[in-house]
Coordinates of C-alpha atoms in Angstrom, one line a residue:
Chain A
M1 CA -72.1 7.6 21.7
K2 CA -68.6 8.7 20.8
K3 CA -68.2 9.8 17.2
V4 CA -65.2 7.9 15.8
I5 CA -65.4 9.2 12.2
I6 CA -66.6 12.7 11.1
T7 CA -66.3 13.9 7.5
E8 CA -67.0 17.5 6.7
D9 CA -67.7 18.6 3.2
I10 CA -65.5 16.0 1.6
L11 CA -64.7 16.6 -2.1
K12 CA -62.6 14.4 -4.3
V13 CA -61.9 15.4 -7.9
Y14 CA -59.8 13.4 -10.3
N15 CA -58.1 15.3 -13.2
P16 CA -59.1 18.7 -11.9
K17 CA -57.1 20.5 -14.5
T18 CA -58.2 18.5 -17.6
I19 CA -61.5 16.7 -17.5
P20 CA -62.6 16.8 -13.8
V21 CA -64.3 13.7 -12.5
Y22 CA -66.1 14.2 -9.2
A23 CA -65.7 11.0 -7.1
L24 CA -67.1 12.6 -3.9
R25 CA -69.2 15.7 -3.7
H26 CA -69.4 17.4 -0.3
V27 CA -69.9 14.3 1.8
D28 CA -70.8 14.9 5.4
L29 CA -70.9 11.9 7.7
E30 CA -70.7 11.0 11.3
I31 CA -70.1 7.4 12.4
E32 CA -70.5 6.5 16.1
S33 CA -68.6 3.9 18.0
G34 CA -70.1 0.4 17.8
E35 CA -71.9 1.0 14.5
F36 CA -72.0 -1.7 11.8
T37 CA -72.2 0.4 8.7
A38 CA -72.5 -0.6 5.1
I39 CA -71.6 1.9 2.4
V40 CA -73.4 0.9 -0.8
G41 CA -74.0 2.1 -4.2
P42 CA -73.4 1.3 -7.8
S43 CA -69.9 1.0 -9.3
G44 CA -68.2 4.4 -9.6
S45 CA -70.4 5.9 -6.9
G46 CA -67.4 6.7 -4.7
K47 CA -67.6 3.9 -2.0
T48 CA -63.9 2.9 -2.2
T49 CA -62.8 6.5 -2.5
L50 CA -64.7 7.4 0.6
L51 CA -63.2 4.4 2.5
N52 CA -59.7 5.3 1.4
I53 CA -60.1 8.9 2.5
I54 CA -61.6 7.9 5.9
G55 CA -58.7 5.4 6.3
G56 CA -56.1 8.1 5.5
L57 CA -54.9 6.2 2.4
D58 CA -56.0 9.0 0.1
S59 CA -56.4 12.7 0.6
P60 CA -59.5 14.6 -0.3
S61 CA -59.5 17.5 -2.7
G62 CA -61.4 19.5 -0.1
G63 CA -63.0 19.1 3.3
K64 CA -61.8 17.6 6.5
V65 CA -61.8 14.2 8.2
W66 CA -61.6 13.5 11.9
V67 CA -60.9 10.1 13.3
N68 CA -61.1 9.4 17.0
G69 CA -61.0 13.2 17.5
Q70 CA -57.9 13.9 15.4
E71 CA -58.0 15.6 12.1
I72 CA -56.3 13.1 9.8
T73 CA -56.5 15.5 6.7
A74 CA -53.9 17.7 8.5
M75 CA -51.4 14.9 9.1
T76 CA -48.2 14.2 7.2
D77 CA -47.6 10.9 5.5
S78 CA -45.5 9.4 8.3
E79 CA -48.0 10.7 11.0
L80 CA -50.8 9.0 9.0
I81 CA -49.0 5.7 8.8
N82 CA -48.4 5.8 12.5
F83 CA -52.0 6.9 13.2
R84 CA -53.4 4.1 11.0
K85 CA -51.3 1.5 12.9
D86 CA -53.0 2.4 16.2
N87 CA -56.4 3.5 15.2
I88 CA -57.7 1.9 12.0
G89 CA -58.0 -1.8 11.0
F90 CA -58.2 -2.7 7.3
V91 CA -59.7 -5.7 5.6
F92 CA -59.1 -5.8 1.9
Q93 CA -61.1 -7.5 -0.9
A94 CA -58.1 -9.7 -1.9
Y95 CA -57.2 -10.6 1.8
N96 CA -53.6 -9.4 1.4
L97 CA -52.0 -11.3 4.1
I98 CA -48.2 -11.4 4.1
P99 CA -47.6 -14.6 2.2
V100 CA -44.3 -15.6 4.0
L101 CA -45.9 -15.4 7.5
T102 CA -48.1 -17.9 9.1
A103 CA -51.7 -17.0 10.2
K104 CA -50.5 -16.5 13.7
E105 CA -47.6 -14.3 12.6
N106 CA -49.8 -12.3 10.3
I107 CA -52.1 -11.5 13.2
E108 CA -49.2 -10.7 15.4
F109 CA -47.5 -8.4 12.8
V110 CA -49.3 -5.1 13.6
M111 CA -48.8 -5.7 17.4
L112 CA -45.1 -6.0 16.7
L113 CA -45.2 -2.7 14.9
Q114 CA -46.9 -1.3 18.1
H115 CA -44.0 -2.8 20.2
R116 CA -46.4 -4.7 22.4
S117 CA -44.9 -7.3 24.8
K118 CA -44.5 -10.9 23.8
A119 CA -46.9 -12.1 26.4
E120 CA -49.6 -9.6 25.4
R121 CA -49.1 -10.5 21.7
A122 CA -49.4 -14.2 22.4
Q123 CA -52.6 -13.7 24.5
R124 CA -54.2 -11.5 21.9
V125 CA -53.3 -13.8 19.0
K126 CA -54.8 -16.7 20.9
E127 CA -58.0 -14.9 21.6
L128 CA -58.4 -13.7 18.0
L129 CA -57.6 -17.2 16.5
I130 CA -60.4 -18.6 18.7
A131 CA -62.7 -15.7 17.7
V132 CA -62.3 -16.4 14.0
G133 CA -62.3 -20.2 14.5
L134 CA -58.8 -20.8 13.2
E135 CA -56.9 -22.1 16.2
D136 CA -56.0 -25.2 14.3
K137 CA -54.6 -23.2 11.3
Q138 CA -52.4 -20.9 13.3
N139 CA -49.2 -22.3 11.7
S140 CA -50.5 -22.4 8.2
R141 CA -49.3 -19.9 5.6
P142 CA -51.9 -18.0 3.5
A143 CA -51.3 -20.2 0.5
Q144 CA -52.4 -23.2 2.7
L145 CA -55.7 -21.5 3.6
S146 CA -58.9 -21.2 1.7
G147 CA -60.2 -17.7 0.7
G148 CA -62.7 -17.6 3.5
Q149 CA -60.0 -18.7 6.0
Q150 CA -57.6 -16.0 4.7
Q151 CA -60.3 -13.3 5.0
R152 CA -60.9 -14.4 8.6
V153 CA -57.2 -14.1 9.4
A154 CA -57.4 -10.6 7.7
V155 CA -60.2 -9.7 10.1
A156 CA -58.2 -11.0 13.1
R157 CA -55.2 -9.0 11.9
A158 CA -57.3 -5.9 11.6
L159 CA -58.6 -6.4 15.1
A160 CA -55.2 -7.2 16.6
A161 CA -54.2 -3.6 17.1
S162 CA -57.4 -2.9 19.0
P163 CA -58.3 -0.1 16.5
A164 CA -61.1 2.5 16.8
F165 CA -62.9 0.9 13.9
I166 CA -62.4 -1.4 11.0
L167 CA -62.6 -0.4 7.4
A168 CA -63.5 -3.3 5.0
D169 CA -63.5 -2.9 1.3
E170 CA -65.9 -5.4 -0.2
P171 CA -64.8 -8.1 2.3
T172 CA -67.1 -10.8 0.9
A173 CA -66.6 -10.1 -2.8
N174 CA -64.2 -13.0 -3.4
L175 CA -65.9 -15.5 -1.1
D176 CA -68.4 -18.3 -1.7
S177 CA -71.8 -17.9 0.1
K178 CA -70.9 -20.2 3.0
S179 CA -67.6 -18.4 3.7
A180 CA -69.2 -15.0 3.3
S181 CA -71.9 -16.0 5.8
N182 CA -69.3 -17.3 8.2
L183 CA -67.2 -14.1 8.0
L184 CA -70.3 -11.9 8.5
D185 CA -71.2 -13.9 11.6
I186 CA -67.7 -13.3 13.0
M187 CA -67.9 -9.6 12.2
L188 CA -71.3 -9.2 13.7
D189 CA -70.2 -11.2 16.7
M190 CA -67.3 -8.8 17.3
N191 CA -69.5 -5.9 16.8
F192 CA -72.2 -7.1 19.1
N193 CA -70.1 -8.6 21.9
E194 CA -67.0 -6.4 21.8
G195 CA -68.4 -3.2 20.4
V196 CA -66.0 -3.2 17.4
T197 CA -67.1 -0.5 14.9
F198 CA -67.2 -1.7 11.3
V199 CA -67.5 0.4 8.2
F200 CA -67.5 -1.5 4.9
S201 CA -68.3 -1.0 1.3
T202 CA -70.3 -3.8 -0.4
H203 CA -72.4 -4.9 -3.2
D204 CA -73.4 -8.1 -1.4
Q205 CA -77.1 -8.0 -0.5
R206 CA -76.5 -10.5 2.4
V207 CA -74.1 -8.0 4.0
I208 CA -76.4 -5.1 3.3
D209 CA -79.3 -7.0 4.9
R210 CA -77.4 -7.5 8.1
A211 CA -76.0 -4.0 8.5
R212 CA -77.5 -1.7 11.1
R213 CA -76.8 1.4 9.1
V214 CA -76.8 1.6 5.3
I215 CA -75.3 4.7 3.6
T216 CA -76.1 4.8 -0.1
L217 CA -73.8 6.8 -2.4
V218 CA -74.8 7.8 -5.9
D219 CA -72.5 9.8 -8.1
G220 CA -70.4 10.9 -5.1
L221 CA -73.3 12.2 -3.1
V222 CA -75.0 10.6 -0.1
D223 CA -78.3 9.5 -1.5
S224 CA -79.7 8.0 1.7
D225 CA -78.5 7.2 5.2
V226 CA -80.7 4.6 7.0
R227 CA -80.3 3.3 10.5
R228 CA -82.2 0.1 11.3
P229 CA -82.2 -2.9 13.6
P230 CA -80.4 -5.9 12.2
I231 CA -82.5 -8.4 10.3
Y232 CA -80.3 -11.3 11.1
L233 CA -78.5 -11.7 14.4
P234 CA -75.2 -13.5 14.7
L235 CA -75.5 -17.2 15.4
N236 CA -74.2 -17.0 19.0
N237 CA -76.1 -13.8 19.8
P238 CA -77.8 -14.4 23.1
L239 CA -80.7 -12.2 22.0
Chain B
M1 CA -39.5 -9.3 12.6
I2 CA -37.8 -7.4 9.8
F3 CA -35.0 -10.0 9.7
K4 CA -37.5 -12.8 9.7
L5 CA -39.6 -11.2 7.0
A6 CA -36.6 -10.4 4.8
F7 CA -35.2 -13.9 5.1
R8 CA -38.5 -15.6 4.4
N9 CA -39.2 -13.3 1.4
I10 CA -36.0 -14.7 -0.2
S11 CA -37.7 -18.1 -0.5
R12 CA -40.9 -16.7 -2.1
N13 CA -39.7 -17.4 -5.6
P14 CA -37.1 -20.2 -5.2
R15 CA -36.3 -20.5 -8.9
R16 CA -35.5 -16.8 -9.3
T17 CA -33.6 -16.7 -6.0
G18 CA -31.6 -19.8 -7.1
I19 CA -30.7 -18.2 -10.4
T20 CA -29.6 -14.9 -8.8
V21 CA -27.7 -16.6 -6.0
S22 CA -26.0 -18.9 -8.6
A23 CA -24.9 -15.9 -10.7
I24 CA -23.4 -14.2 -7.6
L25 CA -21.8 -17.4 -6.5
F26 CA -20.2 -17.9 -9.9
A27 CA -18.9 -14.3 -9.9
V28 CA -17.4 -14.5 -6.4
M29 CA -15.9 -17.9 -7.1
S30 CA -14.2 -16.7 -10.3
A31 CA -13.1 -13.5 -8.7
V32 CA -11.6 -15.2 -5.6
F33 CA -9.8 -17.8 -7.7
M34 CA -8.4 -15.3 -10.2
N35 CA -7.2 -12.9 -7.5
S36 CA -5.8 -15.8 -5.4
M37 CA -3.8 -17.2 -8.3
E38 CA -2.4 -13.7 -9.2
R39 CA -1.6 -12.9 -5.6
G40 CA -0.1 -16.3 -4.9
T41 CA 2.2 -16.0 -7.9
W42 CA 3.3 -12.5 -7.0
D43 CA 3.8 -13.5 -3.4
R44 CA 6.1 -16.3 -4.4
L45 CA 8.0 -14.1 -6.9
I46 CA 8.5 -11.3 -4.3
D47 CA 9.5 -13.8 -1.5
N48 CA 12.1 -15.3 -3.9
I49 CA 13.5 -12.0 -4.9
V50 CA 13.5 -10.6 -1.3
S51 CA 15.2 -13.8 0.0
F52 CA 17.9 -13.8 -2.7
H53 CA 19.5 -10.6 -1.6
S54 CA 17.6 -7.5 -0.5
G55 CA 15.9 -8.9 2.6
H56 CA 12.6 -7.6 3.8
I57 CA 14.0 -4.6 5.6
Q58 CA 17.3 -2.7 5.4
I59 CA 18.8 -0.4 8.0
H60 CA 21.2 2.2 6.7
A61 CA 22.9 5.3 8.0
K62 CA 20.9 8.4 7.1
K63 CA 21.3 9.4 3.4
Y64 CA 23.0 6.1 2.5
W65 CA 20.3 5.0 0.0
E66 CA 20.3 8.4 -1.7
E67 CA 24.1 8.5 -2.1
Q68 CA 24.9 4.7 -2.1
S69 CA 28.4 5.6 -0.8
L70 CA 30.6 3.9 1.8
D71 CA 31.0 7.3 3.4
Y72 CA 27.6 6.7 4.9
S73 CA 28.6 3.6 6.8
F74 CA 27.9 3.1 10.4
E75 CA 29.0 1.1 13.4
W76 CA 26.8 -2.0 14.0
T77 CA 27.4 -2.5 17.7
E78 CA 26.4 -5.6 19.7
A79 CA 23.9 -3.5 21.6
L80 CA 22.3 -2.4 18.4
N81 CA 22.2 -5.9 17.1
K82 CA 20.6 -7.2 20.3
S83 CA 17.9 -4.5 20.4
I84 CA 16.8 -5.2 16.8
S85 CA 17.1 -9.0 17.2
N86 CA 14.7 -8.9 20.1
I87 CA 11.9 -7.4 18.0
N88 CA 9.1 -9.9 17.5
K89 CA 8.8 -11.7 14.1
I90 CA 12.4 -11.0 13.0
K91 CA 14.0 -14.2 11.6
A92 CA 17.6 -13.1 10.8
I93 CA 19.9 -10.1 10.5
A94 CA 22.9 -10.0 8.2
P95 CA 25.3 -7.0 8.6
R96 CA 26.8 -6.1 5.2
I97 CA 29.3 -3.7 3.8
E98 CA 28.8 -3.2 0.1
G99 CA 30.6 -1.3 -2.6
F100 CA 31.5 -1.5 -6.3
A101 CA 34.9 -2.7 -7.3
L102 CA 36.8 -3.8 -10.4
A103 CA 37.5 -7.5 -10.5
Y104 CA 40.5 -8.6 -12.4
N105 CA 41.8 -12.1 -13.4
Y106 CA 45.5 -11.7 -13.6
S107 CA 46.1 -14.8 -15.5
D108 CA 43.5 -14.0 -18.2
T109 CA 43.9 -10.2 -18.0
S110 CA 40.1 -9.9 -18.1
S111 CA 38.3 -7.5 -15.8
K112 CA 34.7 -6.6 -14.8
G113 CA 32.8 -4.2 -12.5
V114 CA 31.4 -6.1 -9.6
L115 CA 29.3 -5.5 -6.5
L116 CA 31.4 -6.6 -3.6
V117 CA 29.4 -7.7 -0.6
G118 CA 31.2 -8.1 2.8
T119 CA 29.0 -10.2 5.0
D120 CA 29.0 -12.5 8.0
P121 CA 28.9 -16.0 6.4
E122 CA 26.8 -17.6 9.1
K123 CA 24.2 -14.8 9.4
E124 CA 24.1 -14.4 5.6
N125 CA 23.3 -18.0 5.3
N126 CA 20.5 -17.7 7.9
M127 CA 19.1 -14.9 5.9
S128 CA 19.4 -15.8 2.3
G129 CA 20.5 -19.5 2.3
L130 CA 23.7 -18.5 0.4
E131 CA 25.5 -21.8 1.3
N132 CA 22.8 -23.7 -0.7
R133 CA 23.7 -21.7 -3.8
V134 CA 27.3 -22.9 -3.9
C135 CA 27.6 -24.9 -7.1
K136 CA 31.4 -25.3 -7.2
G137 CA 34.0 -25.3 -4.4
A138 CA 32.9 -24.6 -0.8
Y139 CA 31.2 -22.0 1.3
F140 CA 33.4 -19.6 3.2
N141 CA 33.7 -19.0 6.9
K142 CA 34.2 -15.9 9.1
E143 CA 38.0 -16.1 9.3
D144 CA 38.6 -16.9 5.6
K145 CA 40.4 -14.4 3.4
A146 CA 38.7 -15.7 0.3
V147 CA 35.8 -14.8 -1.9
L148 CA 32.7 -16.5 -3.3
M149 CA 31.8 -15.4 -6.8
A150 CA 28.6 -15.5 -8.8
E151 CA 28.6 -18.2 -11.5
G152 CA 28.0 -15.8 -14.4
L153 CA 30.8 -13.5 -13.3
A154 CA 33.2 -16.4 -12.8
K155 CA 32.4 -17.7 -16.3
Q156 CA 33.1 -14.2 -17.8
L157 CA 36.4 -13.9 -16.0
K158 CA 37.3 -17.6 -16.6
I159 CA 37.8 -18.3 -12.9
L160 CA 37.4 -21.5 -11.0
P161 CA 37.6 -22.3 -7.3
G162 CA 41.3 -22.1 -6.2
D163 CA 42.1 -19.3 -8.7
T164 CA 43.0 -15.8 -7.5
L165 CA 40.8 -12.8 -8.0
T166 CA 42.2 -9.2 -7.8
L167 CA 39.9 -6.5 -6.5
I168 CA 40.4 -2.8 -6.8
S169 CA 38.1 -0.2 -5.4
Q170 CA 37.7 3.0 -3.4
G171 CA 37.4 2.6 0.3
Y172 CA 35.9 4.5 3.2
H173 CA 36.4 8.3 2.8
G174 CA 38.4 7.9 -0.5
A175 CA 41.0 5.4 0.8
N176 CA 42.6 3.1 -1.7
A177 CA 41.3 -0.4 -1.6
A178 CA 43.0 -3.3 -3.3
G179 CA 43.5 -7.0 -2.6
R180 CA 44.1 -10.5 -4.1
Y181 CA 41.9 -13.3 -2.9
P182 CA 41.6 -16.9 -3.6
V183 CA 38.2 -18.0 -4.9
K184 CA 36.7 -20.5 -2.4
G185 CA 33.4 -21.2 -4.1
I186 CA 31.1 -20.3 -7.0
V187 CA 27.5 -19.4 -6.2
S188 CA 24.6 -19.6 -8.6
F189 CA 21.7 -17.1 -8.7
G190 CA 18.6 -17.3 -10.7
S191 CA 18.6 -13.6 -11.3
P192 CA 20.9 -12.8 -14.3
E193 CA 21.6 -9.4 -12.7
L194 CA 22.9 -10.9 -9.5
N195 CA 24.6 -13.7 -11.3
K196 CA 26.9 -11.4 -13.3
Q197 CA 28.0 -9.1 -10.6
L198 CA 28.1 -10.5 -7.1
V199 CA 31.3 -11.2 -5.2
Y200 CA 31.2 -12.1 -1.4
L201 CA 33.9 -11.5 1.1
P202 CA 33.7 -12.4 4.8
L203 CA 32.7 -9.2 6.7
K204 CA 35.9 -8.7 8.6
E205 CA 38.0 -9.0 5.5
A206 CA 35.7 -6.7 3.5
Q207 CA 35.9 -4.1 6.3
Y208 CA 39.7 -4.3 6.1
F209 CA 39.6 -4.1 2.3
F210 CA 37.4 -0.9 2.3
D211 CA 39.4 0.5 5.2
A212 CA 36.2 0.6 7.2
E213 CA 36.9 -1.5 10.2
G214 CA 33.9 -2.1 12.5
L215 CA 31.6 -0.4 10.0
I216 CA 28.8 -1.7 7.8
S217 CA 26.7 -0.1 5.0
S218 CA 23.5 -1.9 5.7
A219 CA 21.9 -4.4 8.2
V220 CA 19.7 -6.6 6.2
V221 CA 16.7 -8.0 8.1
S222 CA 14.6 -11.0 7.2
I223 CA 11.2 -11.4 8.9
E224 CA 9.0 -14.5 9.4
N225 CA 6.3 -13.4 6.9
R226 CA 6.1 -10.5 4.5
L227 CA 2.6 -9.7 6.0
F228 CA 4.4 -8.5 9.2
L229 CA 6.4 -5.9 7.3
K230 CA 4.6 -2.8 8.6
P231 CA 4.6 -3.6 12.3
V232 CA 8.2 -4.8 12.3
L233 CA 9.3 -1.7 10.4
K234 CA 7.5 0.4 13.0
N235 CA 9.1 -1.4 15.8
I236 CA 12.6 -1.1 14.3
K237 CA 12.1 2.6 13.7
A238 CA 11.1 3.0 17.3
E239 CA 14.4 1.4 18.4
L240 CA 16.6 3.7 16.3
D241 CA 17.5 7.3 16.3
S242 CA 15.8 8.7 13.2
S243 CA 18.3 11.4 12.8
K244 CA 21.1 8.8 12.3
F245 CA 19.4 5.9 10.6
E246 CA 17.0 5.2 7.8
V247 CA 14.9 2.0 7.8
M248 CA 13.4 0.8 4.5
G249 CA 11.0 -2.0 3.6
W250 CA 11.5 -4.1 0.5
D251 CA 8.8 -2.1 -1.3
E252 CA 10.9 1.1 -0.9
I253 CA 14.1 -0.7 -1.9
M254 CA 12.5 -2.2 -5.0
P255 CA 9.7 0.2 -6.1
E256 CA 9.9 -1.2 -9.7
L257 CA 8.7 -4.6 -8.3
V258 CA 5.7 -2.9 -6.6
Q259 CA 4.9 -1.0 -9.8
A260 CA 5.0 -4.2 -11.9
K261 CA 2.7 -5.9 -9.4
E262 CA 0.3 -3.0 -9.4
M263 CA 0.2 -2.9 -13.2
D264 CA -0.6 -6.6 -13.3
E265 CA -3.4 -6.1 -10.8
L266 CA -4.8 -3.3 -12.8
G267 CA -5.0 -5.6 -15.8
N268 CA -6.9 -8.0 -13.7
Y269 CA -9.5 -5.5 -12.5
L270 CA -11.0 -5.0 -16.0
P271 CA -12.3 -8.6 -16.5
L272 CA -13.4 -8.7 -12.9
G273 CA -15.2 -5.3 -13.3
I274 CA -17.0 -6.6 -16.5
L275 CA -18.0 -9.8 -14.6
Y276 CA -19.5 -7.8 -11.7
V277 CA -21.3 -5.4 -14.1
V278 CA -22.9 -8.4 -15.8
I279 CA -23.9 -9.9 -12.4
S280 CA -25.2 -6.5 -11.2
F281 CA -27.6 -6.4 -14.2
G282 CA -28.8 -9.9 -13.3
I283 CA -29.4 -8.9 -9.7
F284 CA -31.1 -5.7 -10.8
G285 CA -33.5 -7.6 -13.1
T286 CA -34.5 -9.7 -10.1
I287 CA -35.0 -6.6 -8.0
I288 CA -37.1 -4.9 -10.6
M289 CA -39.4 -7.9 -11.0
M290 CA -39.7 -8.3 -7.2
T291 CA -40.5 -4.6 -6.8
K292 CA -43.2 -4.6 -9.6
E293 CA -44.8 -7.8 -8.3
R294 CA -45.1 -6.5 -4.7
Q295 CA -46.6 -3.1 -5.3
Y296 CA -49.9 -4.2 -3.8
E297 CA -48.2 -5.8 -0.8
F298 CA -46.1 -2.7 -0.1
A299 CA -49.3 -0.6 -0.3
V300 CA -51.1 -3.0 2.2
L301 CA -48.1 -3.0 4.6
T302 CA -48.0 0.8 4.7
A303 CA -51.8 0.9 5.0
I304 CA -51.7 -1.3 8.1
G305 CA -49.1 0.9 9.7
M306 CA -45.6 -0.3 8.7
S307 CA -43.5 2.8 8.3
R308 CA -41.9 3.3 4.9
F309 CA -38.5 3.3 6.5
R310 CA -39.0 -0.1 8.1
L311 CA -40.4 -1.5 4.9
A312 CA -37.5 -0.1 2.9
M313 CA -35.1 -1.7 5.4
T314 CA -36.8 -5.0 5.0
V315 CA -36.4 -4.9 1.2
W316 CA -32.8 -3.7 1.6
L317 CA -32.1 -6.6 3.9
E318 CA -33.7 -9.0 1.5
T319 CA -31.4 -7.8 -1.3
V320 CA -28.3 -7.9 0.9
F321 CA -29.2 -11.4 2.2
L322 CA -29.6 -12.6 -1.4
G323 CA -26.1 -11.2 -2.1
M324 CA -24.6 -12.6 1.1
I325 CA -26.0 -16.1 0.4
G326 CA -24.3 -15.9 -3.0
V327 CA -21.1 -14.6 -1.5
S328 CA -20.9 -17.2 1.2
G329 CA -21.6 -20.0 -1.3
G330 CA -19.0 -18.6 -3.7
I331 CA -16.4 -18.3 -1.0
L332 CA -17.0 -21.8 0.3
I333 CA -16.8 -23.3 -3.1
S334 CA -13.8 -21.3 -4.1
L335 CA -12.0 -22.6 -1.0
V336 CA -11.8 -26.0 -2.6
P337 CA -9.7 -25.1 -5.7
V338 CA -7.9 -22.2 -3.9
G339 CA -6.9 -24.5 -1.0
Y340 CA -6.0 -27.4 -3.4
F341 CA -3.7 -25.2 -5.6
H342 CA -2.2 -23.5 -2.5
F343 CA -0.9 -26.8 -1.3
N344 CA -0.4 -28.3 -4.8
P345 CA 0.7 -25.4 -6.9
I346 CA 0.1 -25.5 -10.7
N347 CA 3.2 -26.7 -12.4
M348 CA 3.9 -24.7 -15.5
G349 CA 5.6 -27.6 -17.2
E350 CA 8.9 -28.0 -19.0
Q351 CA 8.1 -25.3 -21.5
Y352 CA 8.2 -22.6 -18.9
S353 CA 10.4 -24.1 -16.3
E354 CA 13.6 -22.8 -17.9
T355 CA 12.3 -19.2 -17.8
F356 CA 11.3 -19.6 -14.2
E357 CA 14.5 -21.2 -13.2
K358 CA 16.5 -18.4 -14.8
F359 CA 15.0 -16.2 -12.1
G360 CA 15.7 -18.8 -9.4
M361 CA 12.1 -19.8 -9.1
D362 CA 10.3 -23.1 -9.3
P363 CA 7.9 -23.2 -12.3
L364 CA 5.0 -23.3 -9.9
M365 CA 2.0 -21.1 -9.5
P366 CA 0.5 -21.4 -6.1
T367 CA -2.8 -19.7 -5.0
S368 CA -2.9 -17.4 -2.0
L369 CA -5.1 -17.9 1.1
A370 CA -4.9 -14.3 2.2
P371 CA -8.2 -13.5 4.1
D372 CA -8.7 -10.2 2.2
L373 CA -9.1 -12.1 -1.0
F374 CA -12.3 -13.5 0.4
Y375 CA -13.8 -10.7 2.5
V376 CA -13.2 -8.1 -0.2
Q377 CA -15.6 -10.0 -2.5
A378 CA -18.2 -9.9 0.3
I379 CA -17.7 -6.1 0.6
I380 CA -18.0 -5.7 -3.2
V381 CA -21.2 -7.7 -3.3
F382 CA -22.6 -5.9 -0.2
I383 CA -21.9 -2.5 -1.9
I384 CA -23.5 -3.7 -5.2
T385 CA -26.6 -5.1 -3.6
S386 CA -26.9 -2.1 -1.3
V387 CA -26.7 0.3 -4.3
L388 CA -29.2 -1.8 -6.4
A389 CA -31.6 -1.9 -3.4
L390 CA -32.0 1.8 -3.8
Y391 CA -34.4 1.1 -6.6
P392 CA -37.1 -0.6 -4.4
I393 CA -36.3 1.8 -1.5
V394 CA -37.0 4.9 -3.7
N395 CA -40.1 3.1 -5.0
I396 CA -41.3 2.5 -1.4
L397 CA -40.6 6.0 -0.4
R398 CA -42.6 7.4 -3.3
L399 CA -45.4 4.8 -3.1
K400 CA -49.0 6.0 -3.1
P401 CA -51.0 3.2 -1.5
V402 CA -54.2 3.8 -3.3
E403 CA -52.6 3.9 -6.8
A404 CA -50.4 0.9 -6.0
M405 CA -53.5 -1.1 -4.9
K406 CA -55.4 -0.1 -8.1
S407 CA -52.4 -1.1 -10.3

């Protein structure tokens, strides 16, 4: 399988000149295309820091990161923004949709940044709205949607650009159990049927239980890295 | 998409947007009205002064204005008259020969220095409406060998229509000039300066008096609207030989009037400046709040691939849109009082009417509808909002997504 993410000896130190705090200590990881990976660990273990570095939102104090074969740790700020647009999808804990755009426009937004044609955008938005079950909410603004619905739009937005993988930082943290379960089903479905790679940090045991690979961080170090078959399959999984 | 995003962002906090837009609207409305009132009053004053005597444009022989001597007179041929008359926007041309003279009332033995103006009665009337200023006696005609006198001067010399006025002067190239003329009419001017020194003779008789037959000292041109001054001046200059003639606009002829207007305008800039500074702080407050509130959103937008430049452009557009909504509203609302007082000028009342009438003006203060009064406000607000938008733009350019998301 193609390796979409490779980290080599990642080090992240905060306050290096005063009281150094080691957020990540020499993390080496390889994530292959199509994986459904959960990064878990206690608070302060470095989960979010690792996701930020993999997503090119933060730079490591040492080490290198390759995404889709390109070394993102060597890129400039504007190169990184451009790279993220085409290669990485983000789902944030607090949904973070653009409040003045409708669900449909939020999904379309990244494709507009990619200068895709109107017809292509319309087709993709339609597909994604069906995939996340929000066809009837396409003209609703975020404030008119529930938390679960907003997070489903956020997943659709992250998928719209057809990225190499999706990074999700505690995607179910603000959702009730039903919405969280619904969102997980959608993500698993995308992963299983369309081969979308997901990497997410989580504390949520329901998410951890359904991940096929679980990487545990403790004090900035990879404590364990377990690959396993999923316990729960998505609802519409033919298997 | 940038436009759509910027426009919709304005409506995110309707109350704050409303307050900011109202502040801009009020500032623009006040600025337009104040400027319009000032401009309208000055325009009326200048038009009055220009139409009394000087005209909008004067054509002289080279060096005449510097020397103010009849020796710099020139021949105003029919061909010359035709070529200038054909220029677009010219309303009337009055050829004049002017010189200083001593006026003497033989029966009263009183005398006074006067400005003797030889002019074509019909053309002069077309230009300055001189006939309407006759308050006693009658207006003269081309063939008359009689004078019209300013009212103040006639009073000083104790002269009435039908009396005789003796004039003594120096003519063309030092020739003796003397003559006795019956007074046909008395003319009244608002300006005290003109009222105490003007004497008119028909052009032909004045040329004979000054021994300058066929010559004039200036051709006074009146145009349809003062706004056309520059193009008409340019066209007249193009028609004339610049080595022989000088062409001057009213602003060169009466620089003191231009200076007085400029001084008055300067005095107006201060309150307007203060108004705009206060408004700028109001807008800046809104921008700071908006920038602080949206740090997380800016971080998310850069995270998902929106370039900082594009994001900065969106925020700049938002700020400018906000300003332009205020400007448009301000201009639209200001059109009501500005339009009303343009067609129904403010009457200063009896208290001031005497002072105004002294200068030959109605005691009315109209507003001006000049387009620049309106679009200059739009430019000012555009500049202010663009400069203030630098704050969020710099913030976006320096934004660190991870830190912004944590905050």
